PDB file of C-alpha atoms in Angstrom:
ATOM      1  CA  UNK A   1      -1.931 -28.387 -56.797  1.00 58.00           C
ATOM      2  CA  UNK A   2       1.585 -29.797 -55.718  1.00 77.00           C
ATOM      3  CA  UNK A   3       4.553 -27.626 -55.643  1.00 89.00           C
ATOM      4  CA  UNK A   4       7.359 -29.970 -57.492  1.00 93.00           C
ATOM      5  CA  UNK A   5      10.756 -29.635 -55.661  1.00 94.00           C
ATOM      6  CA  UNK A   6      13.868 -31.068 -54.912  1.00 93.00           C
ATOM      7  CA  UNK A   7      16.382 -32.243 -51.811  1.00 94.00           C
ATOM      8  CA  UNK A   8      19.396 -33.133 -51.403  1.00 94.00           C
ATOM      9  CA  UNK A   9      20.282 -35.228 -47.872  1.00 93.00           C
ATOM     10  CA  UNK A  10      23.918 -33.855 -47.070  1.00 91.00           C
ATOM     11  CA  UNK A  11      24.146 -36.832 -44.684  1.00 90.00           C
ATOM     12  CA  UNK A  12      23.272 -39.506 -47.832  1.00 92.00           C
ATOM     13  CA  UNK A  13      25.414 -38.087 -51.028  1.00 94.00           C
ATOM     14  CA  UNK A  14      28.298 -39.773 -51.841  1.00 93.00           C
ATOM     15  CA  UNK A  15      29.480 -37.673 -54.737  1.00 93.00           C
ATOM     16  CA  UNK A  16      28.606 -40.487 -57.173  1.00 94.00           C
ATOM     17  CA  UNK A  17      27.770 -37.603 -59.589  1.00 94.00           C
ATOM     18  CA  UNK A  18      25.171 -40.146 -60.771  1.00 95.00           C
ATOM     19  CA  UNK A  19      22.301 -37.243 -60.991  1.00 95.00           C
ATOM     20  CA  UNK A  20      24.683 -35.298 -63.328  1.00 94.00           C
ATOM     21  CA  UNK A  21      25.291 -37.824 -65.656  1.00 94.00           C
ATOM     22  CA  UNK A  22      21.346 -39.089 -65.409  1.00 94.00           C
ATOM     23  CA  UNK A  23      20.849 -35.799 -66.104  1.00 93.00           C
ATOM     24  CA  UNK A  24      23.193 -35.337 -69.471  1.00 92.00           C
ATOM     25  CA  UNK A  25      22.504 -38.349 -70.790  1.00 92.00           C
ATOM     26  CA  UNK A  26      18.509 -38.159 -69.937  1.00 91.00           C
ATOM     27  CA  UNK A  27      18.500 -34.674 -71.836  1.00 90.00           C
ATOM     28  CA  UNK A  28      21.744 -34.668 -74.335  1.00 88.00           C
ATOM     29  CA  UNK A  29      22.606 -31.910 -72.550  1.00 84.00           C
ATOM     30  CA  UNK A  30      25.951 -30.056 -74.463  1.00 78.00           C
ATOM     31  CA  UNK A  31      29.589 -30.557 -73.911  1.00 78.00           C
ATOM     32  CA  UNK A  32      30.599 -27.560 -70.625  1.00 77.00           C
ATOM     33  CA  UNK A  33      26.650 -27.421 -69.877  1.00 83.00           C
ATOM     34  CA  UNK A  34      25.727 -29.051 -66.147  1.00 88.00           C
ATOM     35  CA  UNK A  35      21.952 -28.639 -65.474  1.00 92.00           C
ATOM     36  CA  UNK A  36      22.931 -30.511 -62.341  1.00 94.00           C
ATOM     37  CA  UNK A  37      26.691 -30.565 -60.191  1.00 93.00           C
ATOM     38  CA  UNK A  38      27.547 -31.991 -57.212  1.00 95.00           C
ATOM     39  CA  UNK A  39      29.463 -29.577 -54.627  1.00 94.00           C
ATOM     40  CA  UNK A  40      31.249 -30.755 -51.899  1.00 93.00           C
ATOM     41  CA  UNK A  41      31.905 -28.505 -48.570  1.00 91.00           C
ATOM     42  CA  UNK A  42      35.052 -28.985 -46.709  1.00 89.00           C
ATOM     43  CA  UNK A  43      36.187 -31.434 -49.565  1.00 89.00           C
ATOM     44  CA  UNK A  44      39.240 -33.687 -47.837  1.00 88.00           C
ATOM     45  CA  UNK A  45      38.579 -32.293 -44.651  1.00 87.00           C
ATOM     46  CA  UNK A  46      37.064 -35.094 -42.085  1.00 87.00           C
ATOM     47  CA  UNK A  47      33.165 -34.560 -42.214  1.00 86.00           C
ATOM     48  CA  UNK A  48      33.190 -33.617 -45.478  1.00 91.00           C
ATOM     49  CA  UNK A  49      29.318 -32.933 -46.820  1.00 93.00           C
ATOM     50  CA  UNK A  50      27.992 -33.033 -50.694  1.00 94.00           C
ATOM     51  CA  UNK A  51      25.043 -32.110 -51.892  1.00 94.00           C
ATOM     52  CA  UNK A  52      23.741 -32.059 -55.342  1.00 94.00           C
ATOM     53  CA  UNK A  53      22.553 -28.862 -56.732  1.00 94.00           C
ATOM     54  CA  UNK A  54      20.671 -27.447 -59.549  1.00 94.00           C
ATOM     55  CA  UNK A  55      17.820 -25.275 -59.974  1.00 94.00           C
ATOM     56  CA  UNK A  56      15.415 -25.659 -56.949  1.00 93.00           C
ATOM     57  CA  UNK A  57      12.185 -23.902 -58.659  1.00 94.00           C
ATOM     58  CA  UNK A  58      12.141 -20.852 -56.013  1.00 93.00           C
ATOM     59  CA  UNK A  59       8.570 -20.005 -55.180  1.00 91.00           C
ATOM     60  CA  UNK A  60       9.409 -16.439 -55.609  1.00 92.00           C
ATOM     61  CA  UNK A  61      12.191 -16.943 -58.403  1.00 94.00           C
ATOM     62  CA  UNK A  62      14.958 -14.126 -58.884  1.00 96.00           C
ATOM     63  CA  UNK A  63      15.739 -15.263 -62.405  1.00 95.00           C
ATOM     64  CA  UNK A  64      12.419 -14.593 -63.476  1.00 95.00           C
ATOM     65  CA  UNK A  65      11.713 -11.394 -61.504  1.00 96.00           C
ATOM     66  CA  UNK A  66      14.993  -9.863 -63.428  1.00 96.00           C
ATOM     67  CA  UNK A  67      14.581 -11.043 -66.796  1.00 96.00           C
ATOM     68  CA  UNK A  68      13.701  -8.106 -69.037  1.00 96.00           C
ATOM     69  CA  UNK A  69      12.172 -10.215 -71.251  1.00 96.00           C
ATOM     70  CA  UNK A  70      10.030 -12.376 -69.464  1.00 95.00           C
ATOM     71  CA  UNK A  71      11.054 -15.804 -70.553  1.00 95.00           C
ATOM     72  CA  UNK A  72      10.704 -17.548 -67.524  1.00 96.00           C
ATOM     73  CA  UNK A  73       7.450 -18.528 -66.325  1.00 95.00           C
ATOM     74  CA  UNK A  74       5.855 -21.361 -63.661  1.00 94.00           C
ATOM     75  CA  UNK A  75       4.093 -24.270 -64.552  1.00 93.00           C
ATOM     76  CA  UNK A  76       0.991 -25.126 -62.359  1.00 92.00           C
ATOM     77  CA  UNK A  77       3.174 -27.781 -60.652  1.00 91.00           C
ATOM     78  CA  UNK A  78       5.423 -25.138 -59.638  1.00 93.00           C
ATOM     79  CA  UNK A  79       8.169 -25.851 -61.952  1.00 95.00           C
ATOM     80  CA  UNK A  80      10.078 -22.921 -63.166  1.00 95.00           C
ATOM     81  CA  UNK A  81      10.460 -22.835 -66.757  1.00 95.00           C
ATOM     82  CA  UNK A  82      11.857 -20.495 -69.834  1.00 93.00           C
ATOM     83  CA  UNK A  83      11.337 -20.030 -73.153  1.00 94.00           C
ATOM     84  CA  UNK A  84      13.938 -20.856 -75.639  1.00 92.00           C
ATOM     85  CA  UNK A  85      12.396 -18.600 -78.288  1.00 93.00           C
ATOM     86  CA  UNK A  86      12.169 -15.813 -76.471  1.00 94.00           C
ATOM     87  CA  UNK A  87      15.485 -15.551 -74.211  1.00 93.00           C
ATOM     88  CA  UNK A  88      17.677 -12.876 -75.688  1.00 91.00           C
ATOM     89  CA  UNK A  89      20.906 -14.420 -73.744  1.00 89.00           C
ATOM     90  CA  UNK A  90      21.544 -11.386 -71.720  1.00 90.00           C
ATOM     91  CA  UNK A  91      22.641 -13.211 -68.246  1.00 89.00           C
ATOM     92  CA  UNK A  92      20.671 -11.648 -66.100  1.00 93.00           C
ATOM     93  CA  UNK A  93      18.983 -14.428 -64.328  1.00 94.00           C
ATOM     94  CA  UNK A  94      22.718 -15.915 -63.921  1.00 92.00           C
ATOM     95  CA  UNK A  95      23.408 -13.077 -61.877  1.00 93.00           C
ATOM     96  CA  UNK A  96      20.201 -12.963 -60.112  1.00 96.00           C
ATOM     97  CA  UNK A  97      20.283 -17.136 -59.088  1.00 95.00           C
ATOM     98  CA  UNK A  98      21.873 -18.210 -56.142  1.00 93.00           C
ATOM     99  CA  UNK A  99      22.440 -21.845 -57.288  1.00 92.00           C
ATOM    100  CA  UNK A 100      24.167 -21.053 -60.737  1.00 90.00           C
ATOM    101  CA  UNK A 101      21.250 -22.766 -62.705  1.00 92.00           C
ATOM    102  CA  UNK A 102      20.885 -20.485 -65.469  1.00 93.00           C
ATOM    103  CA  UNK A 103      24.210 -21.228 -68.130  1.00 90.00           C
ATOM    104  CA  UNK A 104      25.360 -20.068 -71.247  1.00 86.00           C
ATOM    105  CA  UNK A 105      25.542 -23.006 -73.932  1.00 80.00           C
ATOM    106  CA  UNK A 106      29.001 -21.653 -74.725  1.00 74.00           C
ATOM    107  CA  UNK A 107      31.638 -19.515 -73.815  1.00 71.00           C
ATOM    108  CA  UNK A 108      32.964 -15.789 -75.972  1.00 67.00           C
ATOM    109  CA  UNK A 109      31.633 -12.040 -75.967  1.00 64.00           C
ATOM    110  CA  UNK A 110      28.318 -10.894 -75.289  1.00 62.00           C
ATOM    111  CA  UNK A 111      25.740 -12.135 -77.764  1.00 61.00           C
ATOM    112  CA  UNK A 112      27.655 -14.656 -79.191  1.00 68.00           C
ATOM    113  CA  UNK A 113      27.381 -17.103 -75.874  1.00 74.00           C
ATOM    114  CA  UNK A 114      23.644 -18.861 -76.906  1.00 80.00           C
ATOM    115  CA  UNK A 115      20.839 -18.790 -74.756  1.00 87.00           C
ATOM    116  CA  UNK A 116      20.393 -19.615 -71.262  1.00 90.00           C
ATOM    117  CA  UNK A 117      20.028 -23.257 -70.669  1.00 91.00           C
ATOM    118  CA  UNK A 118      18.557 -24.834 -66.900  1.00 93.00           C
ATOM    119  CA  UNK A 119      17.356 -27.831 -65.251  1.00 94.00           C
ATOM    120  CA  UNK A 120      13.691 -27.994 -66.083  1.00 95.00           C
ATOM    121  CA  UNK A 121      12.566 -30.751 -63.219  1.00 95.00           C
ATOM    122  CA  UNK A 122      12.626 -32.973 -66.749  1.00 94.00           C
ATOM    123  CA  UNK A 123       9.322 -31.115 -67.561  1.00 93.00           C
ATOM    124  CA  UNK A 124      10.476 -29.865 -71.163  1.00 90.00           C
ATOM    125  CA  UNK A 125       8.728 -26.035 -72.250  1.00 89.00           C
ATOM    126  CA  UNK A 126       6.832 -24.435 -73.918  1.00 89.00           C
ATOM    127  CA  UNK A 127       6.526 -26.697 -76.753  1.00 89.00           C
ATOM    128  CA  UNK A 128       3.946 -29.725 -77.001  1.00 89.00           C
ATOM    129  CA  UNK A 129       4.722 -32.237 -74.831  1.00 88.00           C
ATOM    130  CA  UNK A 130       7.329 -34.866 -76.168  1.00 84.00           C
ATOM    131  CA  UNK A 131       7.213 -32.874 -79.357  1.00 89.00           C
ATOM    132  CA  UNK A 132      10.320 -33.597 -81.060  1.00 90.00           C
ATOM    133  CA  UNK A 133      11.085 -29.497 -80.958  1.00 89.00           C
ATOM    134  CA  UNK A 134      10.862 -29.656 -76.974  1.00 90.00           C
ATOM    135  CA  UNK A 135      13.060 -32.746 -77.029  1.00 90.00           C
ATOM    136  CA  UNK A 136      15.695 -31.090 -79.043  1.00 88.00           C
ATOM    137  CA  UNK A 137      15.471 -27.299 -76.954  1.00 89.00           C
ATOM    138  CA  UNK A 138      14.642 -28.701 -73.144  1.00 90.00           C
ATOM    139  CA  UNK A 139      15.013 -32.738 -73.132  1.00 89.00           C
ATOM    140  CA  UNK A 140      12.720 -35.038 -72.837  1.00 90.00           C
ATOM    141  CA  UNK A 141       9.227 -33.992 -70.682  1.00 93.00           C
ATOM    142  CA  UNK A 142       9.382 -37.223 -67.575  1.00 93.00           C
ATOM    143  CA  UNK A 143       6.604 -35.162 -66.083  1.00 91.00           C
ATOM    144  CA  UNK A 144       4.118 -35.742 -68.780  1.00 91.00           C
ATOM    145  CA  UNK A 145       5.207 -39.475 -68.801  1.00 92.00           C
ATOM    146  CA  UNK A 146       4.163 -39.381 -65.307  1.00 91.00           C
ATOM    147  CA  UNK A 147       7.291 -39.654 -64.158  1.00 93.00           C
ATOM    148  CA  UNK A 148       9.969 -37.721 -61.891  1.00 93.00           C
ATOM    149  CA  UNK A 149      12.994 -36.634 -62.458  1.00 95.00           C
ATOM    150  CA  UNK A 150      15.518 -38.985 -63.696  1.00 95.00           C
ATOM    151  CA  UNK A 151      18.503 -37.860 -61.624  1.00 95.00           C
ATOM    152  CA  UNK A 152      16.663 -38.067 -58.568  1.00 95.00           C
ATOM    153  CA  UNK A 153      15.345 -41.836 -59.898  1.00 95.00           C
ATOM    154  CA  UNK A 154      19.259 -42.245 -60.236  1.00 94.00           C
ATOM    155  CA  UNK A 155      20.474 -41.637 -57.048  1.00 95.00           C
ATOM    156  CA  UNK A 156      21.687 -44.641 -55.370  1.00 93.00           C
ATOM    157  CA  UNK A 157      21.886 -43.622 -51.700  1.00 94.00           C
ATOM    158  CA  UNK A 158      18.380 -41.715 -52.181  1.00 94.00           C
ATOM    159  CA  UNK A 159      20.289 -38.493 -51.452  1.00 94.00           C
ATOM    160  CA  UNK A 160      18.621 -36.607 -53.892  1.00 95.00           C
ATOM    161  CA  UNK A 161      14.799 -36.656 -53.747  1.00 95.00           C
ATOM    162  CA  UNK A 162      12.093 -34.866 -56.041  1.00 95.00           C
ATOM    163  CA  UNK A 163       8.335 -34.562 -55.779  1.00 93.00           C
ATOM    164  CA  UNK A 164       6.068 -33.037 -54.275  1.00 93.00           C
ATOM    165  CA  UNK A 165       7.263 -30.667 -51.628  1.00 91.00           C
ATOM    166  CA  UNK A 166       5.090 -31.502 -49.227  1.00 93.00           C
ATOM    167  CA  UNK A 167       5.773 -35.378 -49.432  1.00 94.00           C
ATOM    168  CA  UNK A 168       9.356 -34.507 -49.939  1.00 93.00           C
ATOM    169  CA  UNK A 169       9.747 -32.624 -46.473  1.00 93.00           C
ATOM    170  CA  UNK A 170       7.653 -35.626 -44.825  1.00 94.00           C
ATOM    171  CA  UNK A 171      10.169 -38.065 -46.421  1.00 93.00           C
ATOM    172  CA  UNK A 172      13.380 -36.007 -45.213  1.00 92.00           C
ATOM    173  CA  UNK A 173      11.346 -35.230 -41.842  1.00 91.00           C
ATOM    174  CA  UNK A 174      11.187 -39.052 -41.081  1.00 91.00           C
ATOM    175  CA  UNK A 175      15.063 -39.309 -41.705  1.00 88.00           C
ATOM    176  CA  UNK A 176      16.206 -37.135 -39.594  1.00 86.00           C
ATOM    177  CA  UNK A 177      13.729 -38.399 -36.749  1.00 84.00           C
ATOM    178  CA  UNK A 178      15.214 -41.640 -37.493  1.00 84.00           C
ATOM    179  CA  UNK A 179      18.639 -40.496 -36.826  1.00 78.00           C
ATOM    180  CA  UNK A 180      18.347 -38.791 -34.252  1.00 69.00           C
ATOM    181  CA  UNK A 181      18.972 -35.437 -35.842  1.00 54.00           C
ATOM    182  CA  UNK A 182      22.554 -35.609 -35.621  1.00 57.00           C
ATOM    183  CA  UNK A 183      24.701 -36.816 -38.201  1.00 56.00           C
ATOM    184  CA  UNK A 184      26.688 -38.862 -36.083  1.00 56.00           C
ATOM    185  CA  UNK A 185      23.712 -41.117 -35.231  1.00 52.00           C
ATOM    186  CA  UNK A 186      24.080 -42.195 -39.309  1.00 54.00           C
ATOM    187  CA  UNK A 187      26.553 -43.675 -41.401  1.00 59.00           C
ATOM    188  CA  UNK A 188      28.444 -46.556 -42.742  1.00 60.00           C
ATOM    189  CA  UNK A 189      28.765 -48.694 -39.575  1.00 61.00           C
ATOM    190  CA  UNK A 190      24.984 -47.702 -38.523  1.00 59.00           C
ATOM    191  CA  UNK A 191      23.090 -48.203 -41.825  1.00 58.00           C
ATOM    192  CA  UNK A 192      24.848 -51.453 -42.797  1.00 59.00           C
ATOM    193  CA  UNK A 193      24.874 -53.257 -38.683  1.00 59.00           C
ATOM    194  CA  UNK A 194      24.791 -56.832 -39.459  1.00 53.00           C
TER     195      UNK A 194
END
């Protein structure tokens, strides 16, 4: 079975911020929620790199080796997942994620924040698929439409890829042969020669 996953091509993203909005719009995603951001390293410096991030469906997954109440689980497509109805809010798997994915729907003291909301490789939960319950809790399931993720889809540079990780590390394998490996062999005045 493939392992779904996503990445981003430092040498590609333009910080359109394209995949976040895909993303908010695709899922109604609340006001202060990002499933999806764009971060940029040495922003105004020359050289400057973005990359999109969100959650990257860890094989081995911290937020669902800490969560006492064992509300995240992985689809057979590798997709890591988590139950609405059974998240207690308690943070946890914030803590325990390196990318930020997990969120709190709202800011304020402890047990008044919601419950955790994350990027869900626009495969919904628990619910039936395309049910209008999992629409409302996790956005609309792409997945079961046969489709991939819609801020990947968005992407206009192809920064951001999503699939299969196997296909996925062929695809970004072939780039960098392309250029050489170096990011200097790739840009503006190389990718658009006359």
């Amino acid at each position: 079975m493939a392992r779904m996953k996503f990445l981003c091509d430092a040498e590609r993203c333009i910080e359109c911020n394209a995949c976040v909005t895909a993303c908010k719009n695709e899922h109604e995603v609340p006001w202060g929620i990002n499933r999806r951001r764009v971060v940029t390293i040495d922003d105004g410096i020359p050289g400057e790199k973005s990359i999109s991030v969100a959650c990257m469906h860890c094989t081995d997954a911290p937020c669902q080796a800490v969560c006492p109440v064992d509300c995240f689980y992985t689809t057979a497509d590798g997709v890591v997942l988590h139950d609405k109805d059974i998240c207690i809010g308690c943070g946890y798997c914030f803590y325990a994620c390196p990318f930020g994915a997990p969120q709190y729907p709202q800011e304020g003291a402890f047990g008044a924040r919601g419950k955790m909301d994350k990027c869900t490789f626009c495969a919904g939960g628990p619910e039936e698929d395309n049910s209008a319950a999992e629409v409302e809790k996790y956005g609309r399931n792409r997945l079961a439409e046969g489709k991939l993720p819609l801020c990947a889809e968005m992407c206009s540079t192809k920064a951001l890829i999503a699939g299969d990780g196997d296909i996925v590390a062929d695809l970004f394998r072939s780039r960098v042969v392309r250029r050489g490996g170096r990011p200097d062999n790739w840009g503006w005045a190389t990718a658009y020669k006359d």
